[in-house]
């Protein structure tokens, strides 16, 4: 007999899936539909980010650069080399996956803060290169990517909505599989205590690198799909440090330990971003809003929305089993301190 | 082959630039040393100080250097407040990561509010001595660059004396070296950490004023600074003030020299090349910095 919370969880997931699939049919106009495409795009990116951020605890602010690389690889192959659009997409993903190996080799040698610095540097250097190397990338004049389908605009949005949703399903499946595997367990041990994990024989460096590459490939595929959908690339937007911070915000807000955390965050933040864009247009107030939201999440809800809701449900559900539970190092430390009654 | 005079001029400009970099990076290493905090918002405060200098000059005709009388104490207070009110709220186990995000959020707030208050238009202070330059052994050096360098030297000198000669400096260094041991000796480490943060932010006030003298400023300019500054502290070894100073001078000089054959934009890549090379060869940084790899 499955517990009530499990049934509830499955019901919510099924409801969510139906809502996602039905969205294009109920979207009142093409603009809302295109906003929906953007939200699903963010959901794919945030889920891809969560391969590194959620499992290993390494926070990358540079995933925007990986998405941008995927977009430009796909766009350049399709526009300049005449490769069929979706072959270009796959090749773009493959290319970024290969590129992620040396990047990961360098970046993953350092931990915590240094890693974040490197990830920021990745965005800044890519912006510099793609703006300056105008003969290949088109520089700030932009790169026009040929559209793969010759259909009306709403139909175009509809097709890409489902393509993004398919990619999202694939990313979620991969995350779920890793979450339940021995590999995933090794990654989580890195998150909790990298030194101890290494001492116990976990090949931490290889683990980190593999999951970084997996994350990069999904991110690049999402970026490439965006290039095919949007049809126009500009380095300033593709290699923006803001994109990376949106992903972190989404994943954190939703909850990095949950399968559907980043998706939840993407729906909340993505919708908010679109709303801000409509309301405040060109003013820089969307930066203020993003900054405030990020600060609030970091200060008051570092575990995310989904765990908060989960706690609420648990309070009403007495039948929940208490045998095995995931406890983070931070929680353990807090418990220990409470028991000893000491301060920090 | 560039002429000797041009090379000499580039070296001179490189030293001047490196001095400014050293001043700004010293603030970053202070934060990191004290609390293992990577302060992404440092360069945003820099631009904020530059804007305040510009605004007061525009409105009241104040010389930018005089605005420091206001901005330095203001930024010091902001730093103390930031540390005491916000950063101490973060959980110790995830402090480093979360502090990055928190300061990133503050950087976004500053950029957004600056853009809201002053629009995205590029601003520049018009000074009587703004275009003046003097000749040093055949090389022309703008007076404002010399003033900026002078500010950096004075500020760094003050910082050095403060750290080495005062009781507060000893307490601060003890806190950086071993927080628990410092507390056992009766040092109020929380207070000291707050003041240390304030000093770090005060260096941003000085640096921002120096920057306002000869740069065109706009709200998103801080992204141009954060990359080089971060590269400098990683190359120098996170948490090491002398390391940051040496790395700043070396990289500033390299940037200045590379501008001759490569142009200004590509010369900027030297910071990122140095960053990745450091990680590949010596992840803990080239000078000091035994803390770096673990955090």
Coordinates of C-alpha atoms in Angstrom, one line a residue:
Chain A
X1 CA 0.0 0.0 0.0
X2 CA 1.7 3.2 -1.1
X3 CA 1.6 6.0 1.4
X4 CA -0.7 9.0 1.0
X5 CA 2.1 11.4 0.2
X6 CA 3.3 9.2 -2.6
X7 CA -0.1 9.1 -4.2
X8 CA -0.4 12.8 -3.8
X9 CA 2.9 13.3 -5.4
X10 CA 2.1 11.2 -8.4
X11 CA -1.2 12.9 -8.8
X12 CA 0.5 16.3 -8.7
X13 CA 3.0 15.2 -11.3
X14 CA 0.3 13.8 -13.6
X15 CA -1.7 17.0 -13.2
X16 CA 1.4 19.0 -14.0
X17 CA 2.2 17.0 -17.1
X18 CA -1.4 17.4 -18.4
X19 CA -1.3 21.1 -17.7
X20 CA 2.0 21.4 -19.6
X21 CA 0.7 19.5 -22.6
X22 CA -2.6 21.3 -22.7
X23 CA -1.1 24.8 -22.4
X24 CA -0.7 25.5 -26.2
X25 CA -4.4 24.7 -26.8
X26 CA -5.6 27.0 -24.0
X27 CA -3.1 29.8 -24.6
X28 CA -5.3 32.8 -25.6
X29 CA -2.9 34.4 -28.0
X30 CA 0.5 33.8 -29.7
X31 CA 2.3 36.1 -27.3
X32 CA 1.2 34.1 -24.3
X33 CA 2.2 31.0 -26.2
X34 CA 5.7 32.4 -26.9
X35 CA 6.0 33.3 -23.2
X36 CA 5.2 29.7 -22.5
X37 CA 7.9 28.5 -24.8
X38 CA 10.4 30.7 -22.9
X39 CA 9.3 29.3 -19.6
X40 CA 9.8 25.7 -20.8
X41 CA 13.1 26.7 -22.2
X42 CA 14.1 28.1 -18.7
X43 CA 12.8 24.9 -17.1
X44 CA 15.1 22.8 -19.3
X45 CA 18.1 25.1 -18.5
X46 CA 17.4 25.1 -14.8
X47 CA 17.0 21.3 -14.7
X48 CA 20.3 21.0 -16.7
X49 CA 21.9 23.3 -14.2
X50 CA 20.7 21.1 -11.4
X51 CA 22.8 18.2 -12.5
X52 CA 25.9 20.1 -11.2
X53 CA 24.3 22.4 -8.6
X54 CA 21.9 19.9 -7.1
X55 CA 24.0 16.8 -7.0
X56 CA 27.5 18.2 -6.3
X57 CA 26.6 21.5 -4.6
X58 CA 29.0 23.3 -7.0
X59 CA 27.2 26.6 -7.9
X60 CA 27.8 27.6 -11.5
X61 CA 26.9 31.1 -12.6
X62 CA 28.3 30.4 -16.0
X63 CA 25.7 28.0 -17.5
X64 CA 24.5 30.9 -19.6
X65 CA 27.8 30.6 -21.5
X66 CA 27.2 26.9 -22.2
X67 CA 23.7 27.7 -23.5
X68 CA 25.1 30.5 -25.6
X69 CA 27.8 28.2 -27.0
X70 CA 25.2 25.6 -27.9
X71 CA 23.1 28.3 -29.6
X72 CA 26.0 29.7 -31.6
X73 CA 27.3 26.2 -32.5
X74 CA 23.9 25.3 -33.8
X75 CA 23.3 28.6 -35.4
X76 CA 26.6 28.8 -37.2
X77 CA 26.4 25.2 -38.5
X78 CA 22.9 25.9 -39.8
X79 CA 23.5 29.4 -41.2
X80 CA 27.1 29.3 -42.4
X81 CA 27.7 25.6 -43.1
X82 CA 24.3 24.7 -44.4
X83 CA 23.9 21.8 -42.1
X84 CA 20.2 20.7 -41.7
X85 CA 18.8 22.4 -38.6
X86 CA 18.3 19.4 -36.3
X87 CA 21.6 17.7 -37.3
X88 CA 23.2 21.1 -36.4
X89 CA 21.5 21.0 -33.1
X90 CA 22.9 17.5 -32.3
X91 CA 26.3 18.4 -33.5
X92 CA 26.2 21.6 -31.5
X93 CA 25.3 19.6 -28.3
X94 CA 28.1 17.2 -29.1
X95 CA 30.6 20.0 -29.7
X96 CA 29.8 21.7 -26.4
X97 CA 29.9 18.4 -24.6
X98 CA 33.5 17.9 -25.9
X99 CA 34.4 21.5 -25.0
X100 CA 33.0 21.0 -21.5
X101 CA 35.8 18.4 -20.9
X102 CA 38.7 20.9 -20.8
X103 CA 36.6 23.6 -19.2
X104 CA 35.6 21.1 -16.5
X105 CA 39.1 19.8 -16.1
X106 CA 40.3 23.4 -15.2
X107 CA 37.2 24.6 -13.3
X108 CA 36.6 21.6 -11.2
X109 CA 40.1 21.6 -9.8
X110 CA 39.0 24.3 -7.4
X111 CA 36.1 24.3 -5.0
X112 CA 33.4 26.6 -3.9
X113 CA 34.2 30.2 -4.4
X114 CA 36.9 29.7 -6.9
X115 CA 34.6 27.6 -9.0
X116 CA 32.0 30.3 -9.0
X117 CA 34.6 32.8 -10.1
X118 CA 35.7 30.6 -12.9
X119 CA 32.2 30.1 -14.0
X120 CA 31.6 33.9 -14.1
X121 CA 34.9 34.3 -16.0
X122 CA 33.6 31.8 -18.6
X123 CA 30.7 34.0 -19.5
X124 CA 32.7 37.2 -19.6
X125 CA 35.4 35.7 -21.8
X126 CA 32.8 34.2 -24.2
X127 CA 31.1 37.6 -24.5
X128 CA 34.4 39.2 -25.3
X129 CA 35.3 36.6 -27.9
X130 CA 31.9 36.5 -29.6
X131 CA 31.6 40.3 -29.7
X132 CA 35.2 40.8 -31.1
X133 CA 35.3 38.0 -33.5
X134 CA 32.7 39.6 -35.8
X135 CA 33.9 38.0 -39.0
X136 CA 32.7 34.6 -37.9
X137 CA 30.0 35.3 -35.3
X138 CA 28.5 38.4 -36.8
X139 CA 29.5 40.3 -33.6
X140 CA 26.9 42.7 -32.2
X141 CA 25.1 42.8 -35.6
X142 CA 23.8 39.4 -34.6
X143 CA 23.5 36.1 -36.4
X144 CA 20.4 35.2 -38.3
X145 CA 19.6 31.5 -38.0
X146 CA 17.4 29.9 -40.7
X147 CA 14.1 28.6 -39.3
X148 CA 13.6 24.9 -39.7
X149 CA 9.9 25.0 -40.5
X150 CA 8.0 27.2 -42.9
X151 CA 4.8 27.6 -40.9
X152 CA 2.9 30.5 -39.4
X153 CA 4.2 32.1 -36.3
X154 CA 1.7 30.6 -33.8
X155 CA 2.3 27.2 -35.3
X156 CA 6.0 27.7 -35.1
X157 CA 5.7 28.5 -31.4
X158 CA 3.5 25.4 -30.9
X159 CA 6.0 23.1 -32.5
X160 CA 8.9 24.4 -30.5
X161 CA 6.8 24.4 -27.3
X162 CA 6.5 20.6 -27.7
X163 CA 10.2 20.2 -28.7
X164 CA 11.3 22.0 -25.5
X165 CA 8.8 20.0 -23.5
X166 CA 10.3 16.8 -25.0
X167 CA 13.8 17.9 -24.1
X168 CA 12.6 18.8 -20.6
X169 CA 11.2 15.3 -20.1
X170 CA 14.5 13.8 -21.3
X171 CA 16.5 16.0 -18.8
X172 CA 14.1 15.1 -16.0
X173 CA 14.4 11.4 -16.8
X174 CA 18.2 11.6 -16.8
X175 CA 18.2 13.5 -13.5
X176 CA 15.9 10.9 -11.9
X177 CA 18.0 8.0 -13.1
X178 CA 21.2 9.6 -11.7
X179 CA 19.4 10.5 -8.5
X180 CA 18.6 6.8 -7.9
X181 CA 22.0 5.4 -9.0
X182 CA 25.2 4.7 -7.2
X183 CA 26.8 7.4 -9.3
X184 CA 24.2 9.9 -7.9
X185 CA 25.0 8.7 -4.4
X186 CA 28.7 9.5 -5.1
X187 CA 27.9 12.9 -6.3
X188 CA 25.8 13.7 -3.3
X189 CA 28.6 12.6 -1.0
X190 CA 30.8 15.2 -2.8
X191 CA 28.1 17.8 -1.9
X192 CA 28.1 16.9 1.7
X193 CA 31.8 16.4 2.4
X194 CA 34.2 16.1 -0.6
X195 CA 37.3 15.2 1.5
X196 CA 35.5 12.3 3.3
X197 CA 34.0 11.1 0.0
X198 CA 37.4 11.0 -1.5
X199 CA 38.9 9.2 1.5
X200 CA 36.2 6.6 1.2
X201 CA 37.3 5.8 -2.4
X202 CA 34.9 7.9 -4.5
X203 CA 36.5 9.0 -7.7
X204 CA 35.3 12.6 -7.0
X205 CA 37.1 14.3 -9.8
X206 CA 35.9 11.9 -12.5
X207 CA 32.3 12.0 -11.0
X208 CA 32.3 15.8 -11.1
X209 CA 33.6 15.9 -14.6
X210 CA 31.1 13.4 -16.0
X211 CA 28.1 15.2 -14.4
X212 CA 29.4 18.5 -15.6
X213 CA 29.6 17.2 -19.2
X214 CA 26.1 15.8 -18.9
X215 CA 24.8 19.1 -17.6
X216 CA 26.7 21.0 -20.4
X217 CA 25.2 18.8 -23.2
X218 CA 21.6 19.4 -22.0
X219 CA 22.3 23.1 -21.5
X220 CA 23.7 23.3 -25.0
X221 CA 20.8 21.4 -26.6
X222 CA 18.4 23.8 -24.9
X223 CA 20.5 26.8 -26.2
X224 CA 20.6 25.3 -29.7
X225 CA 16.9 24.7 -29.7
X226 CA 16.4 28.3 -28.6
X227 CA 18.6 29.5 -31.6
X228 CA 16.4 27.5 -34.0
X229 CA 13.2 28.9 -32.4
X230 CA 14.2 32.5 -31.9
X231 CA 16.2 32.8 -35.2
X232 CA 18.4 35.7 -34.2
X233 CA 21.5 35.6 -31.9
X234 CA 23.2 38.5 -30.2
X235 CA 26.3 38.0 -28.0
X236 CA 25.1 40.4 -25.4
X237 CA 22.0 38.3 -24.7
X238 CA 23.5 34.9 -25.3
X239 CA 26.5 35.4 -23.1
X240 CA 24.8 37.3 -20.3
X241 CA 25.7 36.7 -16.7
X242 CA 22.0 37.4 -16.0
X243 CA 21.0 34.2 -17.7
X244 CA 23.2 32.2 -15.4
X245 CA 21.8 33.9 -12.3
X246 CA 18.2 33.3 -13.4
X247 CA 19.0 29.6 -13.6
X248 CA 20.5 29.6 -10.1
X249 CA 17.5 31.6 -8.8
X250 CA 15.1 29.2 -10.4
X251 CA 16.8 26.1 -9.1
X252 CA 17.2 27.5 -5.6
X253 CA 13.7 28.8 -5.3
X254 CA 12.2 25.6 -6.4
X255 CA 14.6 23.4 -4.4
X256 CA 17.8 21.8 -5.7
X257 CA 17.3 18.5 -4.1
X258 CA 14.0 17.8 -5.8
X259 CA 13.4 16.5 -9.3
X260 CA 10.8 19.1 -10.0
X261 CA 12.4 21.9 -8.0
X262 CA 14.0 23.7 -10.9
X263 CA 10.9 23.3 -13.0
X264 CA 8.8 24.8 -10.3
X265 CA 11.3 27.6 -9.9
X266 CA 11.3 28.2 -13.7
X267 CA 7.6 28.5 -13.8
X268 CA 7.6 31.0 -11.0
X269 CA 10.6 33.1 -12.0
X270 CA 10.0 32.7 -15.7
X271 CA 6.5 34.0 -15.4
X272 CA 7.6 36.8 -13.2
X273 CA 10.3 37.8 -15.7
X274 CA 7.8 38.0 -18.5
X275 CA 5.5 40.0 -16.3
X276 CA 8.3 42.4 -15.4
X277 CA 9.2 42.8 -19.1
X278 CA 5.6 43.7 -19.9
X279 CA 5.1 46.0 -16.9
X280 CA 8.4 47.8 -16.8
X281 CA 9.6 47.4 -20.4
X282 CA 13.0 48.9 -20.8
X283 CA 13.6 50.2 -17.3
X284 CA 16.2 48.5 -15.3
X285 CA 13.7 47.7 -12.6
X286 CA 13.7 44.0 -13.7
X287 CA 17.3 43.9 -12.3
X288 CA 16.1 45.3 -9.0
X289 CA 13.3 42.7 -8.9
X290 CA 15.6 39.8 -9.7
X291 CA 18.2 41.0 -7.2
X292 CA 15.6 41.3 -4.4
X293 CA 14.1 38.0 -5.2
X294 CA 17.5 36.3 -5.2
X295 CA 18.5 37.9 -1.9
X296 CA 15.2 36.9 -0.3
X297 CA 15.5 33.3 -1.4
X298 CA 19.1 33.0 -0.3
X299 CA 18.4 34.6 3.1
X300 CA 15.1 33.0 4.0
X301 CA 14.4 30.0 1.8
X302 CA 17.8 28.4 0.8
X303 CA 16.1 25.0 0.6
X304 CA 13.4 26.1 -1.8
X305 CA 9.6 26.2 -2.1
X306 CA 9.0 22.4 -2.7
X307 CA 10.6 21.3 0.6
X308 CA 8.6 24.0 2.4
X309 CA 5.4 22.6 0.9
X310 CA 6.6 19.0 1.6
X311 CA 7.1 19.9 5.3
X312 CA 3.6 21.3 5.4
X313 CA 2.2 18.1 3.9
X314 CA 4.2 15.9 6.2
X315 CA 2.7 17.7 9.2
X316 CA -0.7 16.4 8.2
X317 CA 0.4 12.9 7.0
X318 CA 1.2 10.8 10.0
X319 CA 1.7 7.6 8.1
X320 CA 5.0 8.6 6.6
X321 CA 7.8 6.2 7.1
X322 CA 10.8 7.5 9.1
X323 CA 13.4 4.8 8.3
X324 CA 15.7 6.4 5.8
X325 CA 15.8 10.1 5.2
X326 CA 18.3 12.4 3.5
X327 CA 19.9 14.8 5.9
X328 CA 22.3 17.4 4.7
X329 CA 25.6 18.3 6.5
X330 CA 24.2 21.7 7.3
X331 CA 21.1 20.2 9.0
X332 CA 23.3 17.7 10.9
X333 CA 25.5 20.5 12.1
X334 CA 22.5 22.5 13.2
X335 CA 21.0 19.5 15.1
X336 CA 24.4 18.9 16.8
X337 CA 24.7 22.5 17.8
X338 CA 21.2 22.5 19.2
X339 CA 21.9 19.4 21.2
X340 CA 25.1 20.8 22.7
X341 CA 23.5 24.1 23.2
X342 CA 26.5 25.9 21.8
X343 CA 26.6 28.9 19.6
X344 CA 28.5 29.0 16.3
Chain B
X1 CA 58.3 46.5 -33.7
X2 CA 56.9 49.3 -31.5
X3 CA 59.3 52.1 -30.7
X4 CA 61.1 52.4 -27.4
X5 CA 59.1 55.4 -26.3
X6 CA 55.8 53.6 -26.9
X7 CA 57.0 50.6 -24.9
X8 CA 58.1 52.9 -22.1
X9 CA 54.8 54.6 -22.1
X10 CA 53.0 51.3 -22.0
X11 CA 55.0 50.1 -19.0
X12 CA 54.3 53.3 -17.2
X13 CA 50.6 53.1 -17.9
X14 CA 50.7 49.5 -16.9
X15 CA 52.2 50.3 -13.5
X16 CA 49.6 53.0 -12.9
X17 CA 46.8 50.7 -13.9
X18 CA 48.2 47.9 -11.8
X19 CA 48.2 50.2 -8.8
X20 CA 44.5 50.8 -9.2
X21 CA 43.8 47.1 -9.7
X22 CA 45.8 46.3 -6.6
X23 CA 43.8 48.7 -4.5
X24 CA 40.5 47.2 -5.7
X25 CA 41.6 43.6 -5.4
X26 CA 42.9 44.2 -1.8
X27 CA 39.3 44.8 -0.8
X28 CA 38.3 41.5 -2.3
X29 CA 41.0 39.6 -0.5
X30 CA 40.0 41.2 2.8
X31 CA 36.5 39.9 2.5
X32 CA 37.7 36.5 1.6
X33 CA 40.2 36.3 4.3
X34 CA 37.8 37.4 7.0
X35 CA 34.7 35.4 6.2
X36 CA 35.4 33.3 3.1
X37 CA 33.1 35.5 1.3
X38 CA 33.4 36.2 -2.4
X39 CA 32.0 39.7 -2.8
X40 CA 30.6 40.0 -6.3
X41 CA 29.2 43.4 -5.5
X42 CA 32.6 45.0 -4.9
X43 CA 32.8 46.4 -8.4
X44 CA 29.2 47.5 -8.2
X45 CA 30.0 49.6 -5.2
X46 CA 32.9 50.9 -7.2
X47 CA 30.6 52.1 -9.9
X48 CA 28.2 53.5 -7.2
X49 CA 31.1 55.5 -5.7
X50 CA 32.0 56.8 -9.2
X51 CA 28.4 57.8 -9.8
X52 CA 28.2 59.6 -6.5
X53 CA 31.4 61.5 -7.4
X54 CA 29.9 62.4 -10.8
X55 CA 26.5 63.4 -9.4
X56 CA 28.0 65.7 -6.7
X57 CA 30.3 67.2 -9.2
X58 CA 27.4 67.8 -11.6
X59 CA 25.0 69.2 -8.9
X60 CA 27.3 71.0 -6.5
X61 CA 30.4 71.4 -8.5
X62 CA 32.4 69.5 -6.0
X63 CA 35.8 68.2 -6.9
X64 CA 35.5 64.4 -7.1
X65 CA 38.3 64.0 -4.7
X66 CA 36.3 65.9 -2.0
X67 CA 33.4 63.5 -2.4
X68 CA 35.5 60.9 -0.7
X69 CA 35.0 62.7 2.6
X70 CA 31.5 61.5 2.3
X71 CA 31.7 58.3 0.4
X72 CA 34.5 56.6 2.4
X73 CA 32.6 56.8 5.8
X74 CA 29.4 55.9 4.1
X75 CA 30.8 52.8 2.4
X76 CA 32.5 51.8 5.6
X77 CA 29.2 51.9 7.4
X78 CA 27.6 50.0 4.5
X79 CA 30.2 47.3 4.8
X80 CA 29.8 46.9 8.5
X81 CA 26.0 46.8 8.0
X82 CA 26.3 44.3 5.2
X83 CA 28.4 41.9 7.3
X84 CA 26.5 42.3 10.5
X85 CA 23.0 42.3 9.2
X86 CA 23.1 40.0 6.1
X87 CA 26.1 37.8 5.8
X88 CA 25.9 36.5 9.4
X89 CA 22.4 35.2 8.7
X90 CA 23.7 32.6 6.3
X91 CA 24.3 29.1 7.4
X92 CA 28.0 28.4 8.2
X93 CA 28.0 25.2 6.2
X94 CA 27.0 26.9 2.9
X95 CA 28.4 30.3 3.6
X96 CA 30.8 30.6 0.7
X97 CA 28.4 29.6 -2.0
X98 CA 25.4 31.5 -0.6
X99 CA 27.4 34.6 0.0
X100 CA 28.3 34.7 -3.7
X101 CA 24.6 34.6 -4.6
X102 CA 23.7 37.2 -1.9
X103 CA 26.4 39.7 -3.0
X104 CA 25.5 38.9 -6.6
X105 CA 21.9 40.0 -5.8
X106 CA 23.2 43.2 -4.2
X107 CA 25.2 43.9 -7.4
X108 CA 22.0 43.5 -9.4
X109 CA 20.2 45.8 -7.0
X110 CA 22.9 48.5 -7.3
X111 CA 23.0 48.2 -11.1
X112 CA 19.2 48.4 -11.4
X113 CA 18.9 51.3 -9.0
X114 CA 21.7 53.2 -10.7
X115 CA 20.1 52.7 -14.0
X116 CA 16.7 53.8 -12.6
X117 CA 18.2 57.0 -11.0
X118 CA 20.6 58.1 -13.7
X119 CA 19.4 56.2 -16.8
X120 CA 21.8 54.1 -18.9
X121 CA 23.4 57.1 -20.5
X122 CA 27.2 57.2 -20.4
X123 CA 28.5 59.8 -18.0
X124 CA 31.8 61.5 -17.6
X125 CA 33.2 64.1 -15.2
X126 CA 34.5 67.2 -17.0
X127 CA 37.5 68.5 -15.0
X128 CA 39.8 71.4 -15.4
X129 CA 42.8 69.1 -15.1
X130 CA 40.9 66.3 -16.9
X131 CA 42.9 66.5 -20.2
X132 CA 46.2 67.8 -18.8
X133 CA 49.2 65.5 -19.1
X134 CA 52.8 65.8 -18.1
X135 CA 55.9 64.4 -19.8
X136 CA 58.0 61.8 -18.0
X137 CA 61.2 60.9 -19.8
X138 CA 59.5 61.3 -23.2
X139 CA 56.3 59.5 -22.2
X140 CA 53.0 61.4 -21.9
X141 CA 51.0 60.5 -18.8
X142 CA 47.6 62.0 -18.0
X143 CA 47.4 63.8 -14.7
X144 CA 44.2 62.0 -13.7
X145 CA 45.9 58.7 -14.1
X146 CA 48.7 59.9 -11.8
X147 CA 46.1 61.1 -9.3
X148 CA 44.3 57.8 -9.4
X149 CA 47.6 56.0 -8.8
X150 CA 48.5 58.3 -6.0
X151 CA 45.1 57.6 -4.4
X152 CA 45.8 53.9 -4.7
X153 CA 49.2 54.2 -3.1
X154 CA 47.9 56.3 -0.2
X155 CA 45.0 53.9 0.4
X156 CA 47.1 50.8 0.2
X157 CA 49.8 52.4 2.5
X158 CA 47.1 53.3 5.0
X159 CA 45.8 49.8 4.8
X160 CA 49.3 48.4 5.4
X161 CA 49.9 50.5 8.4
X162 CA 46.5 49.7 9.8
X163 CA 47.1 46.0 9.4
X164 CA 50.6 45.9 10.8
X165 CA 50.8 48.7 13.4
X166 CA 47.5 49.0 15.1
X167 CA 45.8 46.8 17.7
X168 CA 42.8 46.5 15.4
X169 CA 45.1 45.3 12.6
X170 CA 46.5 42.6 14.8
X171 CA 43.0 41.5 15.8
X172 CA 41.9 41.5 12.2
X173 CA 44.9 39.4 11.1
X174 CA 44.4 37.1 14.0
X175 CA 40.7 36.7 13.0
X176 CA 41.8 35.9 9.5
X177 CA 44.4 33.4 10.6
X178 CA 42.3 31.4 13.1
X179 CA 38.9 32.7 14.1
X180 CA 38.4 30.4 17.1
X181 CA 41.9 31.0 18.5
X182 CA 41.4 34.7 18.1
X183 CA 38.1 34.4 20.1
X184 CA 39.9 32.4 22.8
X185 CA 42.3 35.4 23.2
X186 CA 39.4 37.6 23.9
X187 CA 39.0 39.2 20.5
X188 CA 35.5 40.1 19.6
X189 CA 35.8 38.5 16.2
X190 CA 32.3 39.5 15.0
X191 CA 33.0 43.1 15.6
X192 CA 36.4 42.9 14.0
X193 CA 35.0 41.1 11.0
X194 CA 32.4 43.8 10.6
X195 CA 35.0 46.5 10.7
X196 CA 37.2 44.5 8.3
X197 CA 34.3 44.4 5.9
X198 CA 33.8 48.1 6.2
X199 CA 37.4 48.7 5.4
X200 CA 37.1 46.5 2.3
X201 CA 34.2 48.5 1.1
X202 CA 35.9 51.8 1.9
X203 CA 38.7 50.8 -0.6
X204 CA 35.9 50.5 -3.1
X205 CA 34.9 54.1 -2.4
X206 CA 38.5 55.3 -3.0
X207 CA 38.8 53.2 -6.1
X208 CA 35.5 54.3 -7.5
X209 CA 36.5 57.9 -7.1
X210 CA 39.8 57.3 -8.8
X211 CA 37.9 55.5 -11.6
X212 CA 35.5 58.4 -12.0
X213 CA 38.3 60.8 -12.8
X214 CA 39.1 59.4 -16.3
X215 CA 36.6 56.8 -17.2
X216 CA 33.2 57.0 -18.9
X217 CA 30.8 55.3 -16.5
X218 CA 27.5 53.5 -17.0
X219 CA 25.4 51.3 -14.7
X220 CA 26.5 47.9 -16.2
X221 CA 30.2 48.8 -16.2
X222 CA 30.8 46.8 -13.1
X223 CA 30.7 43.6 -15.1
X224 CA 33.8 44.8 -17.0
X225 CA 35.7 45.1 -13.7
X226 CA 34.6 42.0 -11.8
X227 CA 36.3 39.6 -14.3
X228 CA 39.8 41.1 -14.1
X229 CA 39.5 41.6 -10.3
X230 CA 38.4 38.0 -9.7
X231 CA 41.2 36.8 -12.0
X232 CA 43.7 38.8 -10.0
X233 CA 42.7 37.4 -6.6
X234 CA 42.7 33.8 -8.0
X235 CA 46.1 34.2 -9.6
X236 CA 47.4 35.9 -6.5
X237 CA 46.0 33.2 -4.2
X238 CA 42.6 33.8 -2.6
X239 CA 43.0 35.7 0.7
X240 CA 46.5 36.9 0.2
X241 CA 46.8 40.7 0.1
X242 CA 50.5 40.8 -1.1
X243 CA 49.6 38.1 -3.7
X244 CA 46.8 40.2 -5.0
X245 CA 49.0 43.3 -5.2
X246 CA 51.8 41.5 -7.1
X247 CA 49.3 39.8 -9.5
X248 CA 47.6 43.1 -10.1
X249 CA 50.8 44.8 -11.1
X250 CA 51.9 41.9 -13.3
X251 CA 48.6 41.6 -15.0
X252 CA 48.0 45.3 -15.3
X253 CA 51.4 45.6 -17.0
X254 CA 50.7 42.6 -19.3
X255 CA 47.4 44.1 -20.3
X256 CA 49.0 47.5 -21.1
X257 CA 51.8 45.9 -23.1
X258 CA 49.5 43.6 -25.0
X259 CA 47.3 46.5 -26.1
X260 CA 50.0 47.5 -28.6
X261 CA 49.8 44.5 -30.8
X262 CA 46.3 43.2 -30.0
X263 CA 44.1 46.2 -29.3
X264 CA 42.2 47.0 -26.1
X265 CA 39.5 44.4 -26.4
X266 CA 41.7 41.3 -27.0
X267 CA 44.2 42.5 -24.5
X268 CA 41.5 42.0 -21.8
X269 CA 41.7 38.3 -22.4
X270 CA 45.0 38.2 -20.6
X271 CA 43.2 38.1 -17.3
X272 CA 41.1 35.1 -18.3
X273 CA 44.1 33.3 -19.8
X274 CA 46.0 33.9 -16.6
X275 CA 43.0 32.7 -14.6
X276 CA 42.7 29.4 -16.5
X277 CA 46.5 28.9 -16.6
X278 CA 46.6 29.3 -12.8
X279 CA 43.9 26.8 -12.3
X280 CA 45.6 24.3 -14.6
X281 CA 49.1 24.7 -13.1
X282 CA 48.7 25.9 -9.5
X283 CA 45.0 26.0 -8.4
X284 CA 45.9 27.6 -5.0
X285 CA 47.3 30.6 -6.8
X286 CA 50.9 31.7 -7.3
X287 CA 51.6 33.7 -4.2
X288 CA 50.7 32.6 -0.7
X289 CA 47.1 31.5 -0.7
X290 CA 47.1 28.2 1.2
X291 CA 43.3 28.7 1.6
X292 CA 42.4 28.9 -2.0
X293 CA 41.9 25.3 -3.1
X294 CA 39.5 24.4 -0.3
X295 CA 37.1 27.2 -0.8

